[in-house]
């Protein structure tokens, strides 16, 4: 895809893309840390620029799962929403069919097209459930 747009697949670009796929849901700092383990010379600015390029090429996308930096993940054929635990911070993928009813209702009643890949639902995961709910 890069070559078809006149771009090269450089080592830093490949490392960033591989880190996104391996980490599944990661912030730019987490991606940079993973890349730095393999190539210490890749700086955070390169990571940010590469993430922007890869998102423009629709190879990755991002969601806002915290109040901080966006979280990047691979684009695949199965769009999904995110379940974020307020206690432990875990992120689970929620397949898009679970929200298709809501998406259809929003489209029909409000003319609003929901971008399921950017949806994040916050709560408490099963693992934290009753054991730490008061501590969250």
mmCIF file of C-alpha atoms in Angstrom, residues 29-121:
data_model
loop_
_atom_site.group_PDB
_atom_site.id
_atom_site.type_symbol
_atom_site.label_atom_id
_atom_site.label_comp_id
_atom_site.label_asym_id
_atom_site.label_seq_id
_atom_site.Cartn_x
_atom_site.Cartn_y
_atom_site.Cartn_z
ATOM 1 C CA UNK A 29 4.353 6.104 24.282
ATOM 2 C CA UNK A 30 3.741 2.350 24.610
ATOM 3 C CA UNK A 31 4.364 1.897 20.890
ATOM 4 C CA UNK A 32 7.551 3.960 21.136
ATOM 5 C CA UNK A 33 8.781 1.820 24.037
ATOM 6 C CA UNK A 34 8.183 -1.367 22.043
ATOM 7 C CA UNK A 35 9.932 0.064 18.979
ATOM 8 C CA UNK A 36 12.858 1.347 21.084
ATOM 9 C CA UNK A 37 13.510 -2.207 22.291
ATOM 10 C CA UNK A 38 14.307 -3.160 18.683
ATOM 11 C CA UNK A 39 15.703 0.114 17.338
ATOM 12 C CA UNK A 40 16.900 2.637 19.903
ATOM 13 C CA UNK A 41 17.330 5.360 17.279
ATOM 14 C CA UNK A 42 13.609 5.751 16.532
ATOM 15 C CA UNK A 43 12.358 8.832 18.371
ATOM 16 C CA UNK A 44 8.840 9.629 19.572
ATOM 17 C CA UNK A 45 8.317 12.199 16.807
ATOM 18 C CA UNK A 46 8.903 9.502 14.200
ATOM 19 C CA UNK A 47 6.394 7.278 15.980
ATOM 20 C CA UNK A 48 3.722 10.022 15.959
ATOM 21 C CA UNK A 49 4.324 10.825 12.279
ATOM 22 C CA UNK A 50 4.228 7.150 11.376
ATOM 23 C CA UNK A 51 0.994 6.605 13.315
ATOM 24 C CA UNK A 52 -0.595 9.521 11.430
ATOM 25 C CA UNK A 53 0.542 8.086 8.087
ATOM 26 C CA UNK A 54 -0.631 4.554 8.894
ATOM 27 C CA UNK A 55 -4.004 5.889 9.987
ATOM 28 C CA UNK A 56 -4.305 7.957 6.808
ATOM 29 C CA UNK A 57 -3.620 4.735 4.864
ATOM 30 C CA UNK A 58 -6.376 3.025 6.921
ATOM 31 C CA UNK A 59 -3.991 0.375 8.256
ATOM 32 C CA UNK A 60 -4.595 1.430 11.861
ATOM 33 C CA UNK A 61 -7.123 3.535 13.740
ATOM 34 C CA UNK A 62 -7.397 5.111 17.153
ATOM 35 C CA UNK A 63 -9.899 5.454 19.945
ATOM 36 C CA UNK A 64 -9.884 7.587 23.064
ATOM 37 C CA UNK A 65 -9.983 5.069 25.881
ATOM 38 C CA UNK A 66 -8.681 7.385 28.599
ATOM 39 C CA UNK A 67 -8.394 11.102 29.202
ATOM 40 C CA UNK A 68 -4.823 10.865 27.940
ATOM 41 C CA UNK A 69 -3.321 9.941 24.610
ATOM 42 C CA UNK A 70 -5.300 8.071 21.966
ATOM 43 C CA UNK A 71 -5.002 4.306 21.811
ATOM 44 C CA UNK A 72 -4.086 2.816 18.440
ATOM 45 C CA UNK A 73 -5.055 -0.572 17.100
ATOM 46 C CA UNK A 74 -4.982 -2.447 13.828
ATOM 47 C CA UNK A 75 -7.784 -2.136 11.321
ATOM 48 C CA UNK A 76 -9.192 -5.480 10.405
ATOM 49 C CA UNK A 77 -12.337 -6.726 8.762
ATOM 50 C CA UNK A 78 -14.115 -6.878 12.125
ATOM 51 C CA UNK A 79 -14.886 -3.427 13.483
ATOM 52 C CA UNK A 80 -15.282 -3.353 17.245
ATOM 53 C CA UNK A 81 -16.067 -1.115 20.183
ATOM 54 C CA UNK A 82 -14.063 -1.132 23.410
ATOM 55 C CA UNK A 83 -14.965 -2.120 26.961
ATOM 56 C CA UNK A 84 -12.635 -0.289 29.359
ATOM 57 C CA UNK A 85 -12.403 -1.285 33.020
ATOM 58 C CA UNK A 86 -12.201 1.716 35.345
ATOM 59 C CA UNK A 87 -10.451 -0.420 37.984
ATOM 60 C CA UNK A 88 -7.658 -2.304 36.233
ATOM 61 C CA UNK A 89 -7.612 -0.440 32.911
ATOM 62 C CA UNK A 90 -8.072 -3.580 30.824
ATOM 63 C CA UNK A 91 -9.526 -3.191 27.340
ATOM 64 C CA UNK A 92 -11.776 -5.823 25.802
ATOM 65 C CA UNK A 93 -13.050 -5.797 22.249
ATOM 66 C CA UNK A 94 -16.818 -5.770 21.743
ATOM 67 C CA UNK A 95 -17.778 -7.038 18.257
ATOM 68 C CA UNK A 96 -19.781 -4.531 16.234
ATOM 69 C CA UNK A 97 -22.962 -6.675 16.048
ATOM 70 C CA UNK A 98 -23.508 -5.894 19.744
ATOM 71 C CA UNK A 99 -24.007 -2.214 18.823
ATOM 72 C CA UNK A 100 -25.673 -2.568 15.424
ATOM 73 C CA UNK A 101 -29.138 -2.125 16.965
ATOM 74 C CA UNK A 102 -28.095 1.135 18.589
ATOM 75 C CA UNK A 103 -26.329 2.252 15.405
ATOM 76 C CA UNK A 104 -29.471 1.544 13.362
ATOM 77 C CA UNK A 105 -31.685 3.388 15.824
ATOM 78 C CA UNK A 106 -29.398 6.431 15.832
ATOM 79 C CA UNK A 107 -29.374 6.464 12.034
ATOM 80 C CA UNK A 108 -33.162 6.138 11.793
ATOM 81 C CA UNK A 109 -34.136 8.594 14.525
ATOM 82 C CA UNK A 110 -31.388 11.174 14.376
ATOM 83 C CA UNK A 111 -29.663 10.708 11.025
ATOM 84 C CA UNK A 112 -26.475 9.983 12.974
ATOM 85 C CA UNK A 113 -23.970 7.432 11.672
ATOM 86 C CA UNK A 114 -22.146 5.826 14.579
ATOM 87 C CA UNK A 115 -18.436 5.108 14.146
ATOM 88 C CA UNK A 116 -18.365 1.886 16.149
ATOM 89 C CA UNK A 117 -14.557 1.698 16.061
ATOM 90 C CA UNK A 118 -14.324 4.863 18.149
ATOM 91 C CA UNK A 119 -16.853 3.785 20.786
ATOM 92 C CA UNK A 120 -15.556 3.147 24.303
ATOM 93 C CA UNK A 121 -17.821 1.925 27.086
#
